[in-house]
Short mmCIF file of C-alpha atoms in Angstrom, two decimals:
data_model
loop_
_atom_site.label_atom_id
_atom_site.label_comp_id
_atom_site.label_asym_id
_atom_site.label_seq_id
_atom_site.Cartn_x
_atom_site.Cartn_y
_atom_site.Cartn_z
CA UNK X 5 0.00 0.00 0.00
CA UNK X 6 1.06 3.50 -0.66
CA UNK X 7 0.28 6.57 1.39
CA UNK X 8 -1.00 9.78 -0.35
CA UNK X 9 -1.04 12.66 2.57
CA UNK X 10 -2.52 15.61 1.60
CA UNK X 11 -1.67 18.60 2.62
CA UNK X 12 -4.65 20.88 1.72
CA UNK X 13 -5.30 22.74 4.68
CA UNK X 14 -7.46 21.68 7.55
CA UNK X 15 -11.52 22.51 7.39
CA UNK X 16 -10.70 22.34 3.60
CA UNK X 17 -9.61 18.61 3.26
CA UNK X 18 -8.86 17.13 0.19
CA UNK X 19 -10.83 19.05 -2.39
CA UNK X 20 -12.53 17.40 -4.60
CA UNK X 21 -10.93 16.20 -7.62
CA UNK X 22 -6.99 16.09 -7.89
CA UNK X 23 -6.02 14.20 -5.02
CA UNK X 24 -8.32 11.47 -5.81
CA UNK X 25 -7.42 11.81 -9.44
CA UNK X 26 -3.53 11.60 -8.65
CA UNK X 27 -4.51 8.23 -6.23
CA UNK X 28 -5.84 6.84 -9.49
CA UNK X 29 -3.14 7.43 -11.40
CA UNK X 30 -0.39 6.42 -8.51
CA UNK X 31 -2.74 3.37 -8.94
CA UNK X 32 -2.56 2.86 -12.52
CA UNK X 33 1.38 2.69 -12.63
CA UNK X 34 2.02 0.46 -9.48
CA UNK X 35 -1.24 -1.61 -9.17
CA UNK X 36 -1.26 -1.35 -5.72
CA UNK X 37 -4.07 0.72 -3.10
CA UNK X 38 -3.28 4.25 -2.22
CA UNK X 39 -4.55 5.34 0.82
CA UNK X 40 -5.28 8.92 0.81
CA UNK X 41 -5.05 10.96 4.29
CA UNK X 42 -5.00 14.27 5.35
CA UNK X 43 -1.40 15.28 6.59
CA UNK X 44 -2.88 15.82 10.08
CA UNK X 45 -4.07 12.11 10.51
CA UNK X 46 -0.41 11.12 10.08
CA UNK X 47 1.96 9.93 12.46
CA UNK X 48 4.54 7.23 13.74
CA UNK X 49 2.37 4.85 14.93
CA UNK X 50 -0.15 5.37 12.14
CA UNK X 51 2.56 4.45 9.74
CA UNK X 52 3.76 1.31 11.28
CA UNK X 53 0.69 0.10 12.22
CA UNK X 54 0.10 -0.34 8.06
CA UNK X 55 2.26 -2.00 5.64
CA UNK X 56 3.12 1.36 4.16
CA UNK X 57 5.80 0.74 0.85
CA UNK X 58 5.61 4.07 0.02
CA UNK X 59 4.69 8.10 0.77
CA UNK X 60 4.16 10.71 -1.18
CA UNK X 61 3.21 14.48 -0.08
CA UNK X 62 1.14 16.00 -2.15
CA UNK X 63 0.99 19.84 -3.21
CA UNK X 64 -0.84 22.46 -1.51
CA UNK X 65 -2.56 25.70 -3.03
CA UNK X 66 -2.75 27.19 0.49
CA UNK X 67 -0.22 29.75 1.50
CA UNK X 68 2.53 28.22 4.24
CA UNK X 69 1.50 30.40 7.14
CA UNK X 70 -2.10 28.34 7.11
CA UNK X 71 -0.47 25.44 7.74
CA UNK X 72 1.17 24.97 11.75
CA UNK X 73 4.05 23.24 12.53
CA UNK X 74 2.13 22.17 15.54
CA UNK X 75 -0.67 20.48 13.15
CA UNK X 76 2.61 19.16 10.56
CA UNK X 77 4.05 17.57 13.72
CA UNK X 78 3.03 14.08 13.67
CA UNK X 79 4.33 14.25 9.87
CA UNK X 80 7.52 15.67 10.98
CA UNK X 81 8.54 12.64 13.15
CA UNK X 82 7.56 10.69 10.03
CA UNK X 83 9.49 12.35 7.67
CA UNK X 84 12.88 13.05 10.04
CA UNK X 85 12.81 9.49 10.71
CA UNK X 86 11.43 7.02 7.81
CA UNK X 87 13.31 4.59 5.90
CA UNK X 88 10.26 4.24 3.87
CA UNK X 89 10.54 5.44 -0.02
CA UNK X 90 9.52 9.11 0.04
CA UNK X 91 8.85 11.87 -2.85
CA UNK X 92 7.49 15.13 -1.79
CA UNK X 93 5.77 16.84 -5.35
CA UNK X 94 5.93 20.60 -4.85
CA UNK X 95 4.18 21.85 -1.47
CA UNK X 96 5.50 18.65 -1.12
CA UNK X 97 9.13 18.71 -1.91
CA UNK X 98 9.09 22.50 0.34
CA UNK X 99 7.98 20.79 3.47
CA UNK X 100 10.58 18.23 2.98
CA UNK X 101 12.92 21.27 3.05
CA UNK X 102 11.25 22.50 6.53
CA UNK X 103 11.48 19.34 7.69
CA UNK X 104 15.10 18.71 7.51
CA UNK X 105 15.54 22.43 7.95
CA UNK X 106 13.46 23.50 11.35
CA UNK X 107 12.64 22.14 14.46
CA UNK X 108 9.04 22.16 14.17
CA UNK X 109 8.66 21.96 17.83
CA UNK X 110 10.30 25.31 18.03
CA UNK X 111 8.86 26.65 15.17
CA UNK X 112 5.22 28.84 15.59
CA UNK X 113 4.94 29.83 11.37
CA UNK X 114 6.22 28.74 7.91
CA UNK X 115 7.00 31.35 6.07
CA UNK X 116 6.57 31.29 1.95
CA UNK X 117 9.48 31.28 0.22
CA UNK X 118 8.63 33.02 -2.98
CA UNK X 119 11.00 32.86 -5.99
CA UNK X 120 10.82 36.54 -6.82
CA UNK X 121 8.77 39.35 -7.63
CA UNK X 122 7.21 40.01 -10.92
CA UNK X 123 9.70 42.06 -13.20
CA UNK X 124 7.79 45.78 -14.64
CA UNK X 125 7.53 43.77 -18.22
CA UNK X 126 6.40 40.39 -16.80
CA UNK X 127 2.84 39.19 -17.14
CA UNK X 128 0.91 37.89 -13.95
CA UNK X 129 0.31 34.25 -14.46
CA UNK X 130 -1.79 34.23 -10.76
CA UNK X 131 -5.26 33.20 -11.05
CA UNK X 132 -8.82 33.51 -9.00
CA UNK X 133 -7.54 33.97 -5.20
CA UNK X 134 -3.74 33.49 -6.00
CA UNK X 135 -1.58 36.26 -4.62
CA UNK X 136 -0.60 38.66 -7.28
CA UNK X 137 2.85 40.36 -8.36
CA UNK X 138 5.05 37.20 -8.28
CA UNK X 139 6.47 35.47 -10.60
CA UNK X 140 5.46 32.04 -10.69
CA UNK X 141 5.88 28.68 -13.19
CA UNK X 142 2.67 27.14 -14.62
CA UNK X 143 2.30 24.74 -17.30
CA UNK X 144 5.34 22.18 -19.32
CA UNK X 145 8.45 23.50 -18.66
CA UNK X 146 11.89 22.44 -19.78
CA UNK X 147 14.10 21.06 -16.58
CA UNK X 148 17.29 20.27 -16.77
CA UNK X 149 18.84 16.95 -14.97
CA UNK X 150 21.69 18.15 -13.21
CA UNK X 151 22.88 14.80 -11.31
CA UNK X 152 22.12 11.68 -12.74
CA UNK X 153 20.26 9.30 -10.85
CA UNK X 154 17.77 6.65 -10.95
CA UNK X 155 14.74 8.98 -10.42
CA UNK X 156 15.46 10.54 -14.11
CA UNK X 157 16.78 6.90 -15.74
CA UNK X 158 16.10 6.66 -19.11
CA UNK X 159 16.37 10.88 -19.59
CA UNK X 160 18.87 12.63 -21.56
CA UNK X 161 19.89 15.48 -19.61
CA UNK X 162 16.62 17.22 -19.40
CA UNK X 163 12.32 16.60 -19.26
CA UNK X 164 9.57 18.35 -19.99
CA UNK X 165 7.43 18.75 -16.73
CA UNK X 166 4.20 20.39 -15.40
CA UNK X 167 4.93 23.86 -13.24
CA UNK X 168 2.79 25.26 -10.95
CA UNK X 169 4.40 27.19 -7.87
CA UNK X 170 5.29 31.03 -6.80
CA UNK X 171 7.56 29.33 -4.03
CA UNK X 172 10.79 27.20 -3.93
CA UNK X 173 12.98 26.19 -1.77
CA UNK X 174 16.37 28.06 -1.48
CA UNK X 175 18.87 26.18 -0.49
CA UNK X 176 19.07 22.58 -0.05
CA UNK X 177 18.31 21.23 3.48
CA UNK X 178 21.00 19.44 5.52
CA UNK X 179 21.49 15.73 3.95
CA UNK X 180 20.28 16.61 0.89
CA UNK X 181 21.81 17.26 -2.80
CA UNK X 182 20.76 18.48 -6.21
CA UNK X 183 19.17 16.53 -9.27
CA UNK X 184 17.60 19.28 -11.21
CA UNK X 185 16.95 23.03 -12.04
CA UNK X 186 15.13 25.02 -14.26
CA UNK X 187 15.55 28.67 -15.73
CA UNK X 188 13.22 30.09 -12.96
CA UNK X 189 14.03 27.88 -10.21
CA UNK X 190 17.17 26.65 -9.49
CA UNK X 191 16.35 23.56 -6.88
CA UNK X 192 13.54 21.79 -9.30
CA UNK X 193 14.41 18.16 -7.68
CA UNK X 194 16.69 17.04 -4.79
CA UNK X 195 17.01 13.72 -3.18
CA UNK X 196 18.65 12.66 0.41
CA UNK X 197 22.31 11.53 0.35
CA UNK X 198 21.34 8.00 2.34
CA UNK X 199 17.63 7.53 2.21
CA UNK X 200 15.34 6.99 -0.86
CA UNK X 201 13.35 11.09 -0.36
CA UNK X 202 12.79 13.13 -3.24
CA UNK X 203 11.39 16.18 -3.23
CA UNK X 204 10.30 17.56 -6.88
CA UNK X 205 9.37 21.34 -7.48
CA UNK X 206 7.48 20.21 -10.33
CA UNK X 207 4.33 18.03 -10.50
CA UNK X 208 5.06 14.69 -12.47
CA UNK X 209 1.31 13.45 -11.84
CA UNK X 210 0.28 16.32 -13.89
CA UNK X 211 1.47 14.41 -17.00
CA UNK X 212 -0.32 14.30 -20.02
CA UNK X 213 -0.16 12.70 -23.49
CA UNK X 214 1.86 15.70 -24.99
CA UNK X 215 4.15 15.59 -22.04
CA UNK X 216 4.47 12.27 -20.56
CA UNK X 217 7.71 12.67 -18.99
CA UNK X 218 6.48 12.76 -15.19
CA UNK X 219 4.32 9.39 -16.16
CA UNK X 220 8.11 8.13 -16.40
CA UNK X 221 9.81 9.84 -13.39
CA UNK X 222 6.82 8.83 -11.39
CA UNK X 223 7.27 4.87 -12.64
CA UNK X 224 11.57 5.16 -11.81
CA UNK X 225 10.24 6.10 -8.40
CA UNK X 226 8.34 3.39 -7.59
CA UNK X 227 11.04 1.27 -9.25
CA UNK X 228 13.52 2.86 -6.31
CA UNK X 229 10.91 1.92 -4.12
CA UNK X 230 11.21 -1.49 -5.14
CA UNK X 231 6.95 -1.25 -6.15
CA UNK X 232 7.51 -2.32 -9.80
CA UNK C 12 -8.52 0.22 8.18
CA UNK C 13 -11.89 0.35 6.39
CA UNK C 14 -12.12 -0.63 2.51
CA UNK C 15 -15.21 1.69 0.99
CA UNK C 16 -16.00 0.02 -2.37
CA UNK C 17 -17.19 2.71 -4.84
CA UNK C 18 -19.60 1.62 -7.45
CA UNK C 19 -18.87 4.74 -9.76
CA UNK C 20 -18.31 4.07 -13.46
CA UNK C 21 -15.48 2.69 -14.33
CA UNK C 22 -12.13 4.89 -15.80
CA UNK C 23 -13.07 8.48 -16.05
CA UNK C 24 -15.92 8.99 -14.26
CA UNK C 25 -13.84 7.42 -10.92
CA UNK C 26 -11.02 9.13 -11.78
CA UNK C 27 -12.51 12.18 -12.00
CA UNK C 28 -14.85 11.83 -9.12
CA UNK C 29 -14.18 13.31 -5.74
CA UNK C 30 -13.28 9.50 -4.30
CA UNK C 31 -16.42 9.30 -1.64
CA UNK C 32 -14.66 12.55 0.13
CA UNK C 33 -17.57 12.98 2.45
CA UNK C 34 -18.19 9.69 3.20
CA UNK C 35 -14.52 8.50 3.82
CA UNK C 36 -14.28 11.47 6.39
CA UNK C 37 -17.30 10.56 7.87
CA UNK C 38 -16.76 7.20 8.33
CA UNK C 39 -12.96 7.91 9.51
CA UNK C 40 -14.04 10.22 12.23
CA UNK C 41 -17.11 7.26 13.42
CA UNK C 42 -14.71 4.48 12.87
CA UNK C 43 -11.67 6.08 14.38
CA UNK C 44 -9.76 4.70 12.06
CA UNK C 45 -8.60 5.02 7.93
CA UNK C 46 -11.05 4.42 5.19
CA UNK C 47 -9.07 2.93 1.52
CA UNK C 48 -11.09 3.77 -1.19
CA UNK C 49 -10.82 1.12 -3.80
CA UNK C 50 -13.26 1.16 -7.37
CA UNK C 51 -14.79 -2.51 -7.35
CA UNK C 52 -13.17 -3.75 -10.49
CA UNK C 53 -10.09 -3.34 -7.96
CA UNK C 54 -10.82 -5.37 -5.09
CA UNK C 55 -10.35 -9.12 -4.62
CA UNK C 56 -9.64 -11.53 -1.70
CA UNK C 57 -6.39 -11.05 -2.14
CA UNK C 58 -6.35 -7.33 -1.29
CA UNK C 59 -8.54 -7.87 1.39
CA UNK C 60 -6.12 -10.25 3.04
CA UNK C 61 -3.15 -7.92 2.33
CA UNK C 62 -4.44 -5.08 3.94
CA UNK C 63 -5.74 -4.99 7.99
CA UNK C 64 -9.02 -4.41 6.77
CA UNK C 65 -11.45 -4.18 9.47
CA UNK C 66 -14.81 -3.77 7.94
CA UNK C 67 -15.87 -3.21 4.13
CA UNK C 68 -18.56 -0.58 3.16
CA UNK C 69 -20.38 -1.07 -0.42
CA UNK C 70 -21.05 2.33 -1.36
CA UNK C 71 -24.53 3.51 -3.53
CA UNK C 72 -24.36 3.86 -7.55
CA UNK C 73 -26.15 5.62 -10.07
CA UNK C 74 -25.19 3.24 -12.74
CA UNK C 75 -27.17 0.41 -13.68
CA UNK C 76 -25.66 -3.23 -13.17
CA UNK C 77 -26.99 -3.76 -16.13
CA UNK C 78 -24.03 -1.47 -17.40
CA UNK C 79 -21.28 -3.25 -15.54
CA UNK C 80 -19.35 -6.14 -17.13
CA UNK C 81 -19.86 -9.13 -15.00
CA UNK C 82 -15.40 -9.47 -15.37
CA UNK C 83 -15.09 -6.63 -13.53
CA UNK C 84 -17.28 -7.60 -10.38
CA UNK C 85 -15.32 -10.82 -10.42
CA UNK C 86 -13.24 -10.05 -7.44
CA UNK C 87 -16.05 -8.30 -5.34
CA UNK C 88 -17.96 -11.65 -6.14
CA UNK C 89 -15.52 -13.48 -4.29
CA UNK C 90 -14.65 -11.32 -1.66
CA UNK C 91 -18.22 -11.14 -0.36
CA UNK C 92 -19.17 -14.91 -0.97
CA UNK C 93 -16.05 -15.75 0.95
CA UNK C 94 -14.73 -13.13 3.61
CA UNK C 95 -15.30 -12.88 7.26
CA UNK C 96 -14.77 -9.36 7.44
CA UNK C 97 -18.11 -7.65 8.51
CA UNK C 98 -19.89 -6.03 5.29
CA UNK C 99 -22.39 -3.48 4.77
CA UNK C 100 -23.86 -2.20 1.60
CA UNK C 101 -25.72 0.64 1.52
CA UNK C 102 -28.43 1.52 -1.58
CA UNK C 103 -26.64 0.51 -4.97
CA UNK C 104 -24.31 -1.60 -2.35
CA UNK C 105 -27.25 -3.62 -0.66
CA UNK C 106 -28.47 -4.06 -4.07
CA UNK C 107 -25.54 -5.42 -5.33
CA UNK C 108 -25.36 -7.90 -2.28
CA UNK C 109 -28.65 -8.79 -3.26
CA UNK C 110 -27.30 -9.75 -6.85
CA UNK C 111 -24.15 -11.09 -5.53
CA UNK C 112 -25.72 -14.11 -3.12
CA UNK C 113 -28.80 -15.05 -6.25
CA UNK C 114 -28.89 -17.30 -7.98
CA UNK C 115 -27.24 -15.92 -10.66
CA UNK C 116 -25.04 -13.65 -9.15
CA UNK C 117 -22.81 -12.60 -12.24
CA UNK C 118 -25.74 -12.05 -14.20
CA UNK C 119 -25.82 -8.63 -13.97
CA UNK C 120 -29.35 -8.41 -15.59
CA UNK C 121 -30.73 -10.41 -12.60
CA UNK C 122 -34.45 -9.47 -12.19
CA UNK C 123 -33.57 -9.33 -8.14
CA UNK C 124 -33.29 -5.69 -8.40
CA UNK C 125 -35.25 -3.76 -10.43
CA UNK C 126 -37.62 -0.20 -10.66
CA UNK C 127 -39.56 -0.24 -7.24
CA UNK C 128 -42.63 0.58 -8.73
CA UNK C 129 -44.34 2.42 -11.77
CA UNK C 130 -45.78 5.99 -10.18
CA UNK C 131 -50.05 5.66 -9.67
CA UNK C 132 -52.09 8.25 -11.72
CA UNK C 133 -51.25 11.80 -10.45
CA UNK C 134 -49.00 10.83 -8.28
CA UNK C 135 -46.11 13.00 -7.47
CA UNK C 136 -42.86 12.45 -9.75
CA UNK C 137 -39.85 13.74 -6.98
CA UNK C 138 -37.41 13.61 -10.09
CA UNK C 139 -39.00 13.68 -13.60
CA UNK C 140 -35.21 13.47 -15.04
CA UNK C 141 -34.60 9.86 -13.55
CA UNK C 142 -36.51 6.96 -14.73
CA UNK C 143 -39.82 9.11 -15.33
CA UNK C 144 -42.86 7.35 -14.68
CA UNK C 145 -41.35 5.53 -11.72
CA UNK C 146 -41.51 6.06 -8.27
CA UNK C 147 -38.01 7.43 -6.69
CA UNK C 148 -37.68 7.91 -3.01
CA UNK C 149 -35.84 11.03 -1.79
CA UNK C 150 -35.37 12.86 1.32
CA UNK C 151 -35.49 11.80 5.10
CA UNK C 152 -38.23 8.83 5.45
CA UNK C 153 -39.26 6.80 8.05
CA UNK C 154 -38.25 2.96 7.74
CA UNK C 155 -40.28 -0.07 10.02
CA UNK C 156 -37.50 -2.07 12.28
CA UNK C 157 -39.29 -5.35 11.60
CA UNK C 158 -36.95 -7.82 13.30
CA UNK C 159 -34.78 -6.33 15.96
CA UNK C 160 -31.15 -6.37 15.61
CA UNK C 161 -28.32 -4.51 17.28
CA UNK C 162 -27.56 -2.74 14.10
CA UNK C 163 -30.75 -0.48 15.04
CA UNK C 164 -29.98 -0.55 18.62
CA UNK C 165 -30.88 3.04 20.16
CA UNK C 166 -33.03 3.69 16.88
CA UNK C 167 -36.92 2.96 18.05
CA UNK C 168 -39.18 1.51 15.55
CA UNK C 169 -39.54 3.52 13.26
CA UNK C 170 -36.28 5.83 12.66
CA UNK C 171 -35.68 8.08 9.37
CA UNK C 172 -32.96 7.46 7.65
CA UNK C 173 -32.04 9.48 3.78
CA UNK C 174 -33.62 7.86 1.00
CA UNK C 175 -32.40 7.83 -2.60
CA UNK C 176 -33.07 5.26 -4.99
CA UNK C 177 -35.55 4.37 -7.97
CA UNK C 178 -34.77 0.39 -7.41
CA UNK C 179 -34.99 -2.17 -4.96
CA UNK C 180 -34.32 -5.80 -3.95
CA UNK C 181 -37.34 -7.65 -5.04
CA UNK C 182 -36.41 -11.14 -3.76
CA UNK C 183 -34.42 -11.68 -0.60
CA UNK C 184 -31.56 -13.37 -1.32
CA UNK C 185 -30.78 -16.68 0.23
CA UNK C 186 -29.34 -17.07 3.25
CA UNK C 187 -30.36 -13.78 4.09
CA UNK C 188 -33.48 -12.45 6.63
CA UNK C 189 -35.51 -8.72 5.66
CA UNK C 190 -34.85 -6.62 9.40
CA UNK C 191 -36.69 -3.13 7.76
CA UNK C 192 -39.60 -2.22 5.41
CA UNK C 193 -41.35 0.62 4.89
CA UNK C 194 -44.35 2.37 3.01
CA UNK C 195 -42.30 2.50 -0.65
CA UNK C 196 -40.30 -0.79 -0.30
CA UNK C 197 -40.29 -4.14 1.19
CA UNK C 198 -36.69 -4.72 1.58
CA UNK C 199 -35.05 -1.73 3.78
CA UNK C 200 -32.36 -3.97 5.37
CA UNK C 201 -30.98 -7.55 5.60
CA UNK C 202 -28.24 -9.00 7.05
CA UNK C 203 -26.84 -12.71 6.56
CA UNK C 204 -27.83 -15.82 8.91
CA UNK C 205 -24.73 -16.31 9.99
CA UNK C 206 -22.26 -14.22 8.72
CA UNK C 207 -21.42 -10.11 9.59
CA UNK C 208 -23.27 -9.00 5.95
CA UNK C 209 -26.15 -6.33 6.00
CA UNK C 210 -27.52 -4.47 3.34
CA UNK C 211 -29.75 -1.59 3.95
CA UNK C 212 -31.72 0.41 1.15
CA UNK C 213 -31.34 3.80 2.35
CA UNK C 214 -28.19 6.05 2.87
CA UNK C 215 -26.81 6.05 6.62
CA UNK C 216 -23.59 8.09 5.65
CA UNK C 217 -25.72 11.04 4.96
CA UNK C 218 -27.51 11.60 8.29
CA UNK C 219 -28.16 15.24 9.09
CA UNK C 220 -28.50 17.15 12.60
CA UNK C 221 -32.38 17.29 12.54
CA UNK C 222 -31.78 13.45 11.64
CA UNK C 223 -29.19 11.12 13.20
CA UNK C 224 -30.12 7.91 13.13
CA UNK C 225 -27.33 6.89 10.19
CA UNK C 226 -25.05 8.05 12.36
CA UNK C 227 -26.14 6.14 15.27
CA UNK C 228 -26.40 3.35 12.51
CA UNK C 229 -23.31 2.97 11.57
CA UNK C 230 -21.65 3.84 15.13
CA UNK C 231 -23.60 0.71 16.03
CA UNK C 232 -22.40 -1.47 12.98
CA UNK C 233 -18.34 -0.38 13.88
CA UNK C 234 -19.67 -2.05 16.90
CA UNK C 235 -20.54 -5.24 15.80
CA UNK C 236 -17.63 -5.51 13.70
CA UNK C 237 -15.27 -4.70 16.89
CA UNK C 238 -13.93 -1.35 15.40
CA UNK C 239 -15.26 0.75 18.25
CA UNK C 240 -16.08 0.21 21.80
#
C-alpha cells in the first residue's frame, strides 16, 4: 500500500478532484491501493501500524503560514525518521525542506518562500484567489537533470514537466543534494544523500499525453521503491 | 482500516470523481480509524487479506448493473461470498449484495433488483429526469424495524434514515433475513444468517442534525464488527 497525505489545509480537506485523481493514477502505474489521508491524521504509529511501501506528499494551493508546525508535527517525526521510499511533489518537496531544515517543535509559522517578484515587463500568471505580483511557473516546462540518478533513468539530460508554484525552496536542506533546475528555479528536484526522499518542485502526476515525462519519473520512483 | 467500495463508473468517471470525500471522512471520524477507497473492479480476496481491513462498506451507484461487465465484479464476487470481514452495503451496495448471493449472481441483468414501482395516476414524480414514470424515493423517510437487531440498537421503531433510490431488492436473497420495510419498499435492510453482511436500502452516511439515526447506525455497525467500543 502507498500513502498519499494531503496537505490541503485543515476545514478544507482534500478538495474534490486532484487528489483522488492523482490516487488513481499512482494506482494505474504500481497496481497497488493508495490510501489517501489528510497530513494531520499522520503519524509514527499510524505508519507502522500499516504496511506502508511508500509516501508521497502531495501539493498544496494554500499559503505556508495556514499550515502549523504544531498540526505538521506528527508528519515531521515521520518524515525526520522514515526509511520508507519518500517523494514530496511541490508543497511537497518544500515541506521536505522545513522538515530537515526547522525544528518544528520550536517553530510557531512557515514562512513562503517566494521565488521573486514580478519584473515591470512580466505578465501575472496568478489566477482567482492566487496572490498577485510574483512570478510564478505554470504549465510544461523544460528542466534540466543536473545529477544523474535513478529517479530521471532513461532521460537525456533534461524533461519536460508540469509547473505550478510562486515558491521554492532556497537552499538545499542538511542531507540533501541536487538533481535538477530550471531557468526560474534553481532547486527543481533534490534527493537525500542515504535515504530513498525526493522532493520535486514540479508536479510529475500532472502528466499528459503531450508531455508524458512525469508518467516516467513517477514509474523510476516506484522502481527505487522497489513497487515495480 | 476500512475498505469503501465505490460503485462509480469505471475509468473516467472514478477518476474524475471526488473518491467518496464525504463519506470517507465521515466514516474515519465514526470508525476512528482510515477508510481505503478502492473502485470494485479493484478489489479481490487477495487485497482484502493484504491489507488490515477491518470492515468493508459497499457504497450507492447511479449506474445500472446492467451497465457493468460481470469481469469486472469478479473479485467483489468473491470477496463477499467468501470473507469474514463484517460487510455493509448501503443503496446501490445492498443491491448489489442482493445480486451477488442469487442465484445468478454474475448475471448482472438479474431481475432481483429492479424499478420499485411504476408511479399511480397523479401521483407525485420527486425527479422527472430519472426513470420518469417511476416512483423514486428522496429525502429523510421513516423505515419499520421489523426484526430487531443490534444494528438499530438506540433507533426505536420507526427511525428516518435518507432515502435515494428508484430500485430495490425484489427477492431476498438466500441465506439472508428482511430486518426493515417501509411504506415504498419491502426490503429496507438484511443481514446474513450467519455471517457479519447487511444491506440496507437507504443512505446512513448522509444523516443530518435534525436526523441522526445513520449516524447512530453505523456507530452501532463499527460495533458489531469490533472497530469501536
Amino acid at each position: 500500500m502507498i500513502l498519499f497525505v494531503s496537505l490541503l489545509r485543515p476545514g478544507q480537506e482534500y478538495l474534490s478532484g486532484p487528489p483522488h485523481k492523482t490516487k488513481c493514477r499512482f494506482e494505474e502505474l504500481t497496481g497497488l491501493p493508495v490510501l489517501l489521508q489528510h497530513f494531520t491524521q499522520v503519524t509514527p504509529e499510524f505508519v507502522n501500524r500499516l504496511p506502508i511501501k511508500a509516501i508521497i506528499l502531495s501539493g498544496s494551493p494554500a499559503p505556508w503560514p495556514e499550515l502549523k508546525p504544531k498540526e505538521l508535527l506528527g508528519l515531521y517525526d515521520v518524515l525526520r525518521e522514515t526509511e520508507i521510499p519518500t517523494l514530496g511533489l511541490c508543497a511537497g518537496h518544500q515541506l521536505l525542506d522545513f522538515v530537515f531544515s526547522l525544528d518544528f517543535r520550536q517553530t510557531e509559522t512557515l514562512e513562503d518562500q517566494h521565488i521573486r517578484s514580478l519584473g515591470p515587463l512580466e505578465p501575472d500568471l496568478a489566477v482567482g484567489d492566487e496572490p498577485s505580483g510574483w512570478f510564478r511557473e505554470k504549465g510544461y516546462y523544460h528542466v534540466e537533470i543536473t545529477t544523474a540518478d535513478p529517479l530521471f533513468a532513461t532521460f537525456d539530460g533534461h524533461c519536460m514537466v508540469r509547473e505550478s508554484h510562486m515558491c521554492e525552496v532556497k537552499e538545499l536542506p542538511p542531507g540533501f543534494m541536487h538533481l535538477a533546475r530550471s531557468e526560474g528555479c534553481e532547486i527543481q528536484a533534490m534527493r537525500h544523500r542515504e535515504r530513498r526522499m525526493y522532493g520535486t518542485q514540479f508536479h510529475p502526476e500532472g502528466w499528459n499525453d503531450e508531455y508524458p515525462d512525469g508518467r516516467q519519473i513517477l514509474t523510476n520512483f516506484f522502481h527505487i521503491a522497489d513497487l515495480i | 482500516m476500512i475498505l469503501l467500495v465505490s460503485q462509480h463508473r469505471m475509468g473516467d468517471v472514478y477518476a474524475n470523481s471526488n473518491g467518496h470525500h464525504e463519506i470517507k471522512v465521515r466514516l474515519e471520524k465514526i470508525a476512528r480509524t482510515p477508510v481505503l477507497v478502492q473502485h470494485y473492479s479493484e478489489v479481490s480476496p487477495a487485497l482484502v487479506t493484504s491489507l488490515p481491513v477491518d470492515a468493508i462498506f459497499i457504497a450507492g451507484t447511479a449506474v445500472p448493473f446492467t451497465e457493468v461487465e460481470p469481469e469486472h465484479m469478479q473479485g467483489l464476487y468473491e470477496l463477499v461470498r467468501t470473507t469474514d470481514v463484517p460487510i455493509i452495503g448501503v443503496c446501490g451496495g445492498h443491491q448489489l449484495l442482493g445480486v451477488l448471493f442469487s442465484h445468478n449472481p454474475l448475471d448482472l441483468h438479474n431481475p432481483v433488483v429492479d424499478l420499485i414501482r411504476p408511479l399511480g395516476e397523479g401521483e407525485y414524480d420527486s425527479m422527472a429526469e430519472k426513470c420518469p414514470g417511476y416512483l423514486k424515493e428522496l429525502g429523510m423517510w421513516p423505515v419499520e424495524i421489523t426484526v430487531s437487531d443490534p444494528l438499530f440498537e438506540g433507533l426505536g421503531k420507526m427511525p428516518r434514515f435518507f432515502e435515494w433510490h428508484s430500485r430495490e431488492i425484489k427477492q431476498l436473497p438466500e441465506g439472508f433475513v428482511r430486518l426493515a420495510r417501509n411504506v415504498n419498499c419491502d426490503i429496507q435492510a438484511m443481514k446474513h444468517r450467519d455471517k457479519c453482511i447487511y444491506g440496507v436500502q437507504f443512505h446512513p452516511e448522509n444523516w443530518t442534525e435534525p436526523y441522526p439515526a445513520g449516524k447512530r447506525l453505523l456507530e452501532n455497525f463499527f460495533r458489531i464488527a469490533g472497530l469501536i467500543e
